[in-house]
């Protein structure tokens, strides 16, 4: 495909009519609604319209007992919510349970011969492997015995797990949970360096690795990362004394990195000594930490979000049942990576606690072609499908007509992780769901444990591009910068906050209580001495809009908002507009410093395969679309047509890298990108072949697209 180096410098434009803030915010046109299919409603877990009454503020916090009661407890809690040390809320205090027992042991009575996990290798000629609950029980027990008696891990210790999407990953997590060992899973696509820093922060002395895995048709060497991780941890003062390595092909080492004697061990070899071993699950306090999940940022230290045992499991189980509509009979496939929070909550813990069959796919969605996900769904008879807008856009770009070639039928589909453009939503609904599936657009964060906003699938209408209302028991609110509530229908964007605590909220940032309070509660705290939860709204760091009908539309991180001539523009609004252009596959908008307007948007687009439209024509089309759909104020300074977007391994477009290029600033660390080569290509396209001196750049652009 041609990659023209065309720029269109628009003339300074003076708007005849000055737009007000309110007018700016409303550019995203309201979408019509879609209703859940009758067939879905007939079988749904949650159909009682009184659910919101049950979970209303007058029943708070007791309403959440409904979720806790879905679990098996060794000892029932005495206090539902303890607010004595705000904002460090405690849930189900006095209760004792074990997460592994809830996800594995207790399913044996009814479901021991049912598949708990079906693991789909990336190579298509390698058959999927089903692991029954009974087999999962045996494997988890043997591994727990190994972790305890061979690795010397005990309740409360931390262990860092750096693994790809293979069965041994959830098995390792569950074995940790059985012992009360706190796991910290680092996304497999992160570098060894990134893993080591996280391992050091958590104080792990044991790493669990896989030697290799398949990615885009190649066996990737993964164990080599462990050596780098150990070095990085050492620099931070943390010694790693054991590396436990799973072999992708047992008996055959798939890495070039030498095994270090007395430090590195093949788990499958050591396991021989633990065959048939059983380990009693350790009854854990509801408030004991279950896991850490680091959220990365290029500035500052990554934050280790510490999740609790009882509240977390109760929350993910309840939301898996009501929002994901999981029944034990369902074949459920969440295409996220377990190394992210979505995978923890909605591949492993929630679905297994409900005795579902959960699918784990090793590879990338478009390997060997864009029909792969639909072939997997057809073969395994998947009826619940869960993925991200990026994946949907990717599949739409690579194979818009692929889904109809396969006999796959979903009752329920999820989108999560980014705002979804209505255009993309509709393709998901029509092409993937074939008009038969309900869609939930779930908004939440690593810090939250589970969903915050979503429609209730059998009860609420769906509105493309809007996540929906707060889920049961979540009371979101939009505040402006002056701590004033912005009412429904105000047509202005503000900061979305959650007024109340909920069981899935994380406990703290590992080792940094101050940062926890500062980042999430300081901004809107009404009274720092108060022990009333009503004084402690949770600040999510996202911009949002609340429509009259009570549906929240998430605009993205507050640091993704571009302030153009003093007016706020959600970058997603612009991108959504671009995606209505038939030739456009993907779009990303970044702020560029402008002498007159402060900031103006620069638009990066990639085109669908086979598009022959000239760069000049595309630039005009984009500018025209933005002007007509949003307004001249949002007119892009330039339109850059690029062959691909820089992306993280999880598929998110790295707008910060584009913003840096657009502003001739340092692109920072790009080693975690899936396609770091593209960065130099785009830089040349935008800046020209000569390497120009870097500029310092203003704070807001430095922060743009990064986590707070
Ligand atoms: C964004 C992922 C719009 C949001 C579960 C949030 C969304 C960040 C949605 C958290 C959604 C997540 N619509 N935006 N449905 N879901 N986001 O921690 O900006 O990886 O703050 O958790 O993703 O990303 P995280």
XYZ file of C-alpha atoms and ligand atoms in Angstrom:
733
model
C 0.000 0.000 0.000
C 1.249 3.470 -0.788
C 2.287 5.453 2.246
C 2.223 8.995 0.962
C 4.055 11.661 2.791
C 1.300 14.089 2.321
C 0.392 16.748 4.795
C -2.352 19.223 4.495
C -1.798 22.362 6.434
C -5.179 23.863 6.948
C -5.434 27.591 6.948
C -6.082 29.329 10.189
C -9.781 29.239 10.536
C -11.845 31.709 12.407
C -15.115 30.296 13.534
C -17.878 32.727 12.747
C -19.892 31.543 15.640
C -18.234 30.968 18.959
C -19.168 27.559 20.250
C -19.944 27.117 23.890
C -18.485 24.330 26.021
C -21.836 22.583 26.061
C -22.061 22.556 22.309
C -18.609 21.084 22.014
C -19.354 18.200 24.265
C -22.430 17.153 22.416
C -20.852 16.526 19.039
C -21.195 12.801 19.342
C -24.584 12.199 17.891
C -27.023 10.145 19.907
C -27.393 6.636 18.602
C -30.618 4.692 18.339
C -31.064 1.803 20.735
C -31.110 -1.953 20.198
C -33.084 -4.361 22.340
C -31.962 -7.699 23.778
C -33.295 -10.636 21.732
C -36.210 -12.566 23.216
C -34.286 -15.819 23.033
C -31.585 -14.322 25.205
C -34.013 -12.978 27.771
C -35.708 -16.364 28.103
C -32.576 -17.991 29.404
C -30.869 -15.085 31.203
C -29.645 -15.183 34.807
C -30.794 -11.673 35.575
C -34.261 -10.735 34.408
C -35.799 -9.239 37.527
C -36.292 -5.530 36.857
C -36.293 -4.984 40.621
C -32.584 -5.697 40.753
C -31.772 -1.970 40.883
C -34.108 -1.613 43.829
C -32.389 -4.532 45.554
C -29.020 -2.888 44.958
C -30.174 0.634 45.697
C -28.476 2.946 48.119
C -30.948 2.186 50.887
C -29.839 -1.452 50.790
C -26.136 -0.613 50.600
C -23.807 -2.272 51.581
C -25.929 -5.311 52.491
C -26.980 -5.719 48.849
C -23.551 -7.149 48.089
C -24.254 -10.140 50.320
C -26.110 -11.447 47.264
C -22.731 -11.854 45.550
C -20.898 -13.188 48.607
C -23.603 -15.806 48.995
C -22.738 -17.190 45.565
C -19.493 -18.446 47.151
C -18.644 -21.171 49.650
C -17.264 -19.848 52.915
C -15.534 -21.708 55.735
C -16.778 -19.010 58.031
C -19.418 -16.385 57.319
C -18.486 -12.697 57.593
C -19.539 -10.599 60.550
C -19.402 -7.153 58.948
C -20.288 -6.505 55.319
C -18.387 -3.218 55.026
C -15.964 -1.767 57.540
C -15.310 1.941 56.944
C -13.151 2.604 59.998
C -10.038 3.513 57.978
C -11.180 5.429 54.901
C -10.623 5.030 52.029
C -9.199 1.600 52.893
C -12.535 -0.158 52.899
C -12.810 -3.695 54.215
C -15.364 -6.177 52.900
C -16.974 -9.240 54.471
C -14.816 -8.859 57.542
C -14.506 -11.953 59.710
C -15.291 -14.252 56.773
C -12.950 -17.046 55.711
C -12.774 -18.690 52.304
C -10.364 -20.017 49.721
C -10.517 -18.852 46.121
C -9.123 -22.075 44.657
C -11.645 -24.096 46.631
C -14.418 -21.949 45.158
C -13.165 -22.212 41.582
C -12.157 -25.855 41.584
C -12.947 -28.133 44.547
C -16.534 -27.147 45.019
C -17.327 -27.794 41.350
C -16.307 -31.455 41.590
C -19.567 -32.665 43.130
C -21.591 -31.725 40.050
C -19.112 -30.992 37.294
C -15.979 -33.061 37.731
C -16.175 -34.430 34.182
C -17.001 -31.129 32.583
C -14.340 -29.060 30.821
C -13.127 -26.251 33.044
C -10.629 -24.961 30.504
C -10.228 -25.595 26.816
C -6.815 -24.525 25.650
C -6.434 -23.676 22.005
C -2.843 -23.650 20.729
C -1.970 -21.080 18.099
C -0.818 -23.636 15.498
C -4.075 -24.714 13.968
C -2.969 -28.294 13.444
C -2.429 -28.730 17.184
C -5.769 -29.856 18.617
C -7.430 -27.949 21.459
C -6.998 -29.581 24.869
C -9.883 -29.787 27.336
C -9.089 -29.933 31.032
C -11.933 -31.191 33.190
C -12.585 -29.842 36.671
C -11.254 -33.134 38.064
C -8.042 -32.855 36.065
C -7.697 -29.207 37.002
C -8.090 -30.220 40.647
C -5.294 -32.778 40.333
C -2.928 -30.426 38.545
C -3.522 -27.541 40.885
C -2.974 -29.751 43.921
C 0.275 -31.176 42.604
C 1.580 -27.769 41.718
C 0.520 -26.318 45.081
C 2.502 -29.097 46.765
C 5.513 -28.230 44.618
C 5.257 -24.519 45.332
C 5.033 -25.196 49.047
C 7.491 -28.034 49.518
C 9.975 -27.450 46.712
C 9.902 -23.671 46.264
C 9.277 -23.003 49.959
C 6.405 -20.610 49.344
C 4.027 -19.914 52.176
C 0.863 -17.933 52.793
C 1.442 -14.215 52.258
C 4.569 -14.614 50.076
C 4.504 -13.016 46.632
C 5.384 -14.822 43.449
C 5.793 -13.242 40.020
C 4.391 -15.137 37.058
C 5.477 -14.161 33.553
C 3.701 -16.465 31.169
C 1.826 -16.629 27.892
C -1.714 -17.915 27.360
C -1.309 -21.583 28.154
C -3.185 -23.781 30.644
C -0.281 -23.684 33.072
C -0.894 -19.987 33.707
C -4.304 -20.314 35.404
C -3.092 -23.549 37.022
C -0.242 -21.607 38.615
C -2.548 -18.817 39.745
C -4.986 -21.273 41.301
C -2.182 -23.183 43.038
C -1.010 -19.893 44.576
C -4.532 -19.046 45.665
C -4.828 -22.492 47.258
C -1.850 -21.686 49.478
C -2.687 -18.047 50.079
C 0.404 -17.052 48.114
C -0.096 -13.658 46.454
C 0.435 -13.936 42.715
C 1.568 -11.117 40.513
C 1.059 -11.992 36.879
C 3.005 -9.843 34.456
C 1.621 -9.773 30.927
C 3.616 -12.207 28.765
C 4.284 -9.545 26.175
C 6.154 -7.352 28.633
C 9.918 -7.458 28.550
C 12.085 -9.220 31.086
C 13.143 -5.821 32.357
C 9.546 -4.818 33.028
C 8.930 -8.137 34.748
C 12.006 -7.743 36.927
C 11.025 -4.290 38.131
C 7.602 -5.574 39.097
C 9.053 -8.647 40.774
C 11.331 -6.388 42.801
C 8.526 -4.065 43.800
C 6.434 -6.971 45.024
C 9.348 -8.610 46.849
C 9.077 -11.871 44.917
C 11.931 -14.335 45.240
C 10.385 -16.916 42.945
C 9.576 -16.413 39.268
C 7.355 -18.723 37.265
C 8.020 -18.791 33.526
C 7.221 -20.660 30.364
C 10.125 -21.515 28.094
C 8.369 -20.548 24.871
C 5.060 -19.983 23.145
C 3.609 -19.489 19.709
C 3.056 -16.018 18.396
C 2.159 -15.298 14.761
C 3.280 -18.743 13.722
C 6.680 -18.647 15.400
C 7.864 -20.263 18.585
C 8.980 -17.303 20.691
C 11.801 -17.740 23.190
C 10.389 -16.581 26.504
C 12.738 -17.995 29.126
C 15.448 -15.564 27.961
C 13.321 -12.838 29.543
C 13.749 -14.467 32.951
C 17.477 -13.832 32.889
C 16.870 -10.149 32.176
C 14.188 -10.013 34.856
C 16.589 -11.372 37.442
C 19.168 -8.751 36.500
C 16.607 -5.970 36.690
C 15.327 -7.192 40.045
C 18.873 -7.397 41.364
C 19.515 -3.789 40.424
C 16.515 -2.926 42.551
C 17.959 -4.923 45.431
C 15.749 -7.982 45.057
C 17.249 -11.449 44.813
C 15.389 -14.080 42.854
C 16.469 -17.486 44.034
C 14.294 -19.769 41.973
C 12.960 -19.718 38.436
C 10.365 -22.387 37.798
C 9.967 -23.055 34.096
C 7.052 -24.731 32.330
C 7.962 -26.282 29.002
C 5.584 -25.538 26.146
C 6.388 -29.024 24.842
C 7.114 -31.106 27.976
C 10.466 -32.841 27.650
C 11.664 -30.469 24.937
C 13.290 -27.199 25.886
C 12.103 -24.360 23.644
C 14.570 -21.662 24.644
C 18.180 -20.852 23.891
C 18.704 -19.450 27.386
C 20.765 -21.844 29.521
C 19.160 -23.254 32.663
C 21.163 -22.074 35.667
C 21.964 -24.922 38.009
C 20.499 -24.528 41.475
C 18.291 -21.668 40.314
C 16.266 -22.731 37.270
C 14.053 -25.830 37.309
C 11.703 -27.414 34.814
C 8.402 -27.682 36.624
C 7.300 -30.696 34.618
C 10.399 -32.578 35.825
C 10.076 -31.595 39.479
C 6.372 -32.422 39.393
C 7.227 -36.112 39.096
C 7.957 -36.047 42.823
C 4.554 -34.576 43.554
C 2.313 -36.852 41.560
C -0.985 -37.536 43.282
C -0.198 -35.092 46.104
C -3.098 -33.237 47.680
C -2.898 -29.946 49.539
C -5.765 -28.681 51.673
C -6.843 -25.178 50.609
C -5.764 -22.639 53.221
C -8.775 -20.831 54.711
C -8.005 -17.166 54.083
C -9.379 -14.033 55.680
C -11.729 -12.247 53.313
C -9.366 -9.282 53.482
C -6.152 -11.223 52.760
C -4.555 -10.095 49.494
C -5.220 -12.467 46.588
C -3.071 -10.918 43.879
C -1.219 -7.885 42.618
C -1.750 -6.511 39.147
C 0.661 -3.859 37.984
C -0.536 -1.092 35.766
C 2.259 0.279 33.673
C 3.151 3.816 32.831
C 6.309 5.202 31.328
C 6.624 7.856 33.971
C 6.829 6.889 37.584
C 6.825 3.451 39.059
C 4.181 0.982 37.931
C 1.437 0.635 40.502
C 0.830 -2.754 42.050
C -2.917 -2.882 42.494
C -3.584 -5.143 45.460
C -6.812 -7.107 45.297
C -8.504 -8.791 48.235
C -9.741 -12.382 48.519
C -13.411 -12.308 49.517
C -14.718 -9.068 48.069
C -12.910 -9.576 44.776
C -14.140 -13.114 44.207
C -17.671 -12.199 45.260
C -17.702 -9.257 42.866
C -16.314 -11.071 39.829
C -18.624 -14.013 40.442
C -21.707 -11.825 40.782
C -20.911 -9.760 37.699
C -19.957 -12.858 35.677
C -23.349 -14.268 36.490
C -25.457 -11.163 35.948
C -23.574 -9.178 33.319
C -21.720 -11.946 31.451
C -24.748 -14.205 31.875
C -22.567 -17.236 32.478
C -24.279 -20.557 33.194
C -22.382 -23.814 33.784
C -23.626 -25.021 30.366
C -22.046 -22.126 28.506
C -18.874 -22.217 26.469
C -17.322 -18.911 27.228
C -14.450 -17.285 25.390
C -12.796 -14.132 26.536
C -10.071 -13.301 24.037
C -8.201 -11.008 26.437
C -4.867 -12.028 27.919
C -4.814 -13.425 31.452
C -1.912 -11.044 32.081
C -4.426 -8.199 32.225
C -7.179 -7.652 34.736
C -9.873 -8.719 32.257
C -8.222 -12.106 32.032
C -7.927 -12.492 35.795
C -11.530 -11.565 36.488
C -13.290 -12.796 33.378
C -11.228 -15.700 32.038
C -10.144 -17.311 35.280
C -11.847 -16.365 38.532
C -15.405 -15.342 37.620
C -16.124 -18.061 35.052
C -14.548 -20.896 37.096
C -16.400 -19.843 40.243
C -19.563 -20.379 38.177
C -18.402 -23.750 36.804
C -18.243 -22.452 33.244
C -16.071 -23.782 30.456
C -13.533 -21.060 29.784
C -11.425 -20.967 26.644
C -7.807 -19.970 26.578
C -6.336 -19.128 23.202
C -2.571 -18.951 22.903
C -2.160 -16.817 19.832
C -3.115 -13.676 18.042
C -6.645 -13.294 16.674
C -5.659 -13.054 13.027
C -3.328 -16.040 12.872
C -3.212 -17.551 10.346
C -6.020 -15.357 9.001
C -8.939 -13.249 10.139
C -11.268 -16.239 10.158
C -9.473 -17.916 13.057
C -11.648 -16.673 15.927
C -14.792 -17.708 14.113
C -13.373 -21.149 13.351
C -12.530 -21.597 17.030
C -16.018 -20.456 18.000
C -17.608 -22.822 15.499
C -15.492 -25.799 16.515
C -15.968 -25.402 20.255
C -19.501 -24.108 20.028
C -18.679 -20.924 21.909
C -21.811 -19.033 22.881
C -20.360 -16.139 24.890
C -17.642 -14.027 23.289
C -15.686 -11.272 24.996
C -13.090 -8.992 23.442
C -11.855 -5.430 22.995
C -12.698 -2.743 20.441
C -9.136 -2.986 19.141
C -9.552 -6.656 18.375
C -12.916 -5.988 16.806
C -11.448 -3.235 14.653
C -8.551 -5.480 13.715
C -10.856 -8.310 12.682
C -13.114 -5.923 10.858
C -10.178 -4.529 8.962
C -8.652 -7.877 8.089
C -11.802 -9.830 7.347
C -15.071 -7.939 7.391
C -16.947 -10.833 5.810
C -15.249 -13.677 7.655
C -17.821 -14.281 10.427
C -20.564 -15.192 7.988
C -18.471 -18.012 6.544
C -18.686 -19.927 9.790
C -21.468 -21.538 11.715
C -20.864 -19.577 14.891
C -23.684 -18.142 16.945
C -23.253 -16.099 20.079
C -25.945 -15.329 22.613
C -23.823 -12.709 24.310
C -20.843 -10.567 23.369
C -18.745 -8.154 25.401
C -16.593 -5.222 24.497
C -14.158 -3.839 27.037
C -11.124 -1.640 27.490
C -11.691 1.358 25.275
C -14.606 3.344 24.043
C -16.050 1.603 21.020
C -17.006 3.685 18.011
C -20.650 3.186 17.015
C -19.513 2.122 13.536
C -17.416 -0.651 15.012
C -20.136 -1.606 17.490
C -22.557 -2.073 14.631
C -20.175 -4.326 12.732
C -19.728 -6.384 15.905
C -23.480 -6.550 16.324
C -24.395 -7.317 12.706
C -21.430 -9.203 11.306
C -20.097 -11.043 14.360
C -23.298 -11.343 16.376
C -25.423 -11.820 13.249
C -28.034 -9.704 14.968
C -28.722 -12.556 17.421
C -26.489 -11.598 20.323
C -26.846 -9.126 23.098
C -23.811 -6.836 23.511
C -22.500 -5.404 26.762
C -20.025 -2.535 26.644
C -18.337 -2.858 30.015
C -16.397 0.037 31.472
C -13.997 -0.563 34.350
C -10.308 -0.563 35.255
C -7.509 -2.666 36.682
C -8.156 -1.007 40.022
C -11.829 -1.961 40.068
C -11.771 -5.767 40.041
C -14.902 -5.954 37.911
C -17.389 -4.029 35.812
C -18.551 -0.558 36.820
C -20.814 0.507 33.968
C -22.667 -1.776 31.599
C -26.171 -2.514 30.503
C -27.852 -5.460 32.213
C -28.015 -7.736 29.204
C -31.581 -9.031 29.470
C -33.055 -5.851 30.916
C -31.576 -2.740 29.336
C -31.525 -1.474 25.782
C -28.106 -1.240 24.134
C -26.830 2.053 22.814
C -23.801 1.844 20.514
C -20.907 3.821 21.928
C -22.303 4.084 25.443
C -21.310 1.742 28.242
C -24.636 2.223 29.989
C -25.656 2.861 33.576
C -23.766 1.779 36.679
C -24.060 -1.971 37.210
C -26.065 -3.091 40.263
C -24.662 -1.531 43.430
C -22.420 0.976 41.619
C -23.472 4.622 41.837
C -21.448 6.616 39.328
C -21.483 10.379 39.256
C -19.897 12.996 37.035
C -18.144 15.886 38.709
C -16.708 18.955 37.102
C -13.336 20.346 38.098
C -15.023 22.398 40.826
C -16.481 19.346 42.542
C -19.956 20.139 41.280
C -22.159 17.293 40.160
C -23.044 17.407 36.474
C -26.610 16.232 36.027
C -27.862 13.759 33.436
C -28.399 15.365 30.071
C -26.139 18.330 30.795
C -24.281 17.465 27.599
C -20.952 18.317 29.108
C -18.069 16.017 29.823
C -16.689 15.731 33.329
C -14.787 13.339 35.543
C -16.578 10.110 36.213
C -16.370 9.002 39.830
C -17.992 6.233 41.830
C -19.752 7.528 44.917
C -19.623 4.326 46.900
C -17.193 1.536 47.752
C -17.816 -1.902 46.228
C -16.354 -5.333 46.978
C -14.167 -5.491 43.846
C -12.286 -2.239 44.454
C -8.586 -2.802 45.093
C -7.271 -2.522 48.625
C -4.313 -0.276 48.015
C -1.274 0.260 45.839
C 1.221 -2.310 47.039
C 3.570 -0.556 49.421
C 2.239 2.927 48.698
C -0.808 3.895 50.726
C -0.225 7.589 50.113
C -0.240 7.220 46.362
C -3.466 5.241 46.627
C -5.203 8.020 48.517
C -3.642 10.757 46.398
C -4.443 9.228 43.031
C -7.953 7.998 43.575
C -9.530 9.851 46.479
C -7.868 13.164 47.169
C -9.424 15.035 44.276
C -13.044 14.679 45.321
C -12.823 13.833 49.017
C -15.388 15.927 50.841
C -13.904 15.631 54.308
C -10.574 13.871 54.912
C -11.431 13.046 58.536
C -14.816 11.554 57.725
C -15.494 7.857 58.200
C -18.640 8.066 56.097
C -18.123 6.477 52.682
C -20.317 9.191 51.153
C -17.453 11.622 51.621
C -15.023 9.525 49.590
C -15.913 9.301 45.893
C -13.500 7.227 43.813
C -11.882 9.241 41.018
C -11.543 7.019 37.968
C -9.445 9.311 35.790
C -11.801 9.043 32.840
C -13.794 11.709 31.139
C -17.451 10.857 30.615
C -20.810 12.202 29.600
C -24.127 11.260 31.198
C -27.117 11.210 28.860
C -30.666 11.927 29.972
C -31.445 8.231 29.900
C -28.788 7.546 32.542
C -26.276 6.008 30.134
C -22.640 6.922 30.562
C -20.490 7.495 27.548
C -16.831 7.138 28.427
C -14.605 9.547 26.521
C -11.269 8.119 27.601
C -8.641 9.058 30.129
C -8.795 12.612 31.233
C -5.305 12.965 29.904
C -6.568 11.964 26.457
C -8.689 15.049 26.203
C -7.472 17.736 23.870
C -8.084 21.259 24.826
C -8.609 23.110 21.586
C -8.889 26.835 21.962
C -10.131 26.309 25.487
C -12.720 23.757 24.459
C -12.591 20.163 25.339
C -12.654 17.588 22.573
C -12.734 13.899 23.322
C -10.170 12.357 21.031
C -12.534 9.412 20.710
C -15.177 11.648 19.222
C -12.840 12.591 16.423
C -11.704 9.050 15.875
C -15.253 7.851 15.781
C -15.996 10.375 13.095
C -13.032 9.200 11.025
C -14.237 5.625 11.245
C -17.439 6.505 9.508
C -15.329 7.037 6.389
C -15.473 3.750 4.521
C -11.779 3.729 3.590
C -10.562 4.240 7.156
C -9.523 1.191 9.152
C -8.115 2.825 12.258
C -7.767 6.340 13.545
C -5.861 7.995 16.364
C -5.927 11.617 17.406
C -3.201 13.436 19.302
C -2.785 17.020 20.403
C -0.249 19.233 18.676
C 0.947 22.525 20.031
C -0.556 25.399 18.120
C 0.495 28.960 18.549
C -2.980 30.406 18.344
C -5.328 27.740 19.634
C -3.082 26.186 22.225
C -3.639 22.658 21.018
C -5.064 21.307 17.835
C -5.729 17.717 16.928
C -3.553 15.848 14.522
C -5.130 12.789 13.007
C -3.403 9.582 12.137
C -5.300 7.130 9.991
C -4.588 3.779 8.477
C -6.565 2.646 5.476
C -8.330 -0.582 4.724
C -6.491 -2.935 2.393
C -6.933 -2.209 -1.269
C -7.961 1.417 -0.837
C -6.589 3.502 -3.676
C -7.850 6.938 -2.719
C -5.068 9.533 -2.911
C -3.616 11.087 0.186
C -4.914 14.479 -0.795
C -8.399 13.153 -1.239
C -8.287 11.279 2.081
C -7.076 14.350 3.881
C -9.951 16.316 2.452
C -12.413 13.599 3.345
C -11.214 13.440 6.929
C -11.202 17.185 7.349
C -14.644 17.436 5.832
C -16.036 14.655 8.019
C -14.619 16.204 11.169
C -15.960 19.564 10.227
C -19.411 18.249 9.515
C -19.715 15.736 12.321
C -17.959 17.677 15.043
C -17.358 21.223 13.940
C -14.621 23.372 12.558
C -13.117 23.768 15.958
C -12.043 20.153 15.775
C -10.507 20.495 12.360
C -7.235 18.618 12.245
C -4.025 20.469 11.751
C -2.750 17.603 9.646
C -3.889 14.210 8.568
C -1.156 11.623 8.560
C -1.776 8.487 6.584
C 0.255 5.697 8.064
C 0.673 2.030 7.190
C -0.160 0.894 10.741
C -0.514 2.319 14.261
C 2.048 1.703 16.993
C 0.430 -0.755 19.388
C 1.038 -2.403 22.691
C 1.160 -6.160 22.790
C -2.402 -6.057 24.055
C -3.402 -4.132 20.968
C -3.966 -0.644 22.307
C -2.906 2.150 19.989
C -0.056 4.035 21.632
C -1.217 7.587 21.167
C 1.572 8.852 23.363
C 4.088 7.718 20.746
C 2.157 9.511 17.995
C 1.805 12.619 20.160
C 5.553 12.588 20.726
C 6.231 12.286 16.997
C 3.720 14.976 16.148
C 5.356 17.297 18.631
C 8.913 16.243 17.882
C 9.327 15.019 21.430
C 11.108 11.970 22.761
C 8.990 8.881 22.102
C 10.226 7.351 25.354
C 10.362 3.626 25.880
C 8.894 1.837 22.874
C 10.299 -1.588 23.658
C 6.970 -2.897 24.916
C 5.271 -2.193 21.591
C 4.088 -5.067 19.449
C 5.471 -3.324 16.362
C 8.201 -0.935 17.460
C 9.590 -0.821 13.898
C 6.622 1.221 12.795
C 7.688 4.106 15.023
C 10.639 5.110 12.881
C 8.563 4.736 9.723
C 5.921 7.086 11.067
C 8.528 9.513 12.333
C 9.974 9.743 8.838
C 6.546 10.169 7.318
C 5.714 12.991 9.688
C 9.050 14.682 10.242
C 10.943 13.731 7.115
C 14.066 11.727 6.669
C 16.394 14.102 8.511
C 16.457 13.539 12.254
C 15.445 16.849 13.757
C 16.407 17.981 17.237
C 13.917 16.936 19.895
C 11.845 19.464 21.742
C 11.072 19.522 25.432
C 7.300 19.842 24.958
C 4.649 20.988 27.413
C 3.467 18.906 30.379
C 0.039 18.014 29.062
C 1.432 16.516 25.886
C 4.089 14.661 27.832
C 1.311 13.133 29.892
C -0.982 12.543 26.935
C -1.998 8.950 26.569
C -0.156 7.896 29.686
C -1.573 6.651 32.915
C -1.826 9.162 35.724
C -10.701 2.459 29.450
C -9.487 -2.534 31.529
C -14.483 3.073 27.330
C -10.884 3.583 30.432
C -10.696 -3.279 32.076
C -10.288 3.034 31.703
C -12.996 1.953 28.636
C -9.184 2.172 31.187
C -13.886 0.859 28.725
C -8.852 1.049 32.104
C -15.129 0.950 28.022
C -12.114 0.438 29.889
N -15.381 2.082 27.347
N -13.310 3.042 27.942
N -16.007 -0.040 28.016
N -13.296 -0.057 29.508
N -11.909 1.643 29.345
O -7.002 -0.720 33.640
O -10.161 4.717 30.000
O -6.571 -1.843 31.401
O -9.827 4.027 32.589
O -8.775 -1.980 32.559
O -9.636 1.674 29.935
O -7.961 0.151 31.501
P -7.488 -1.125 32.296
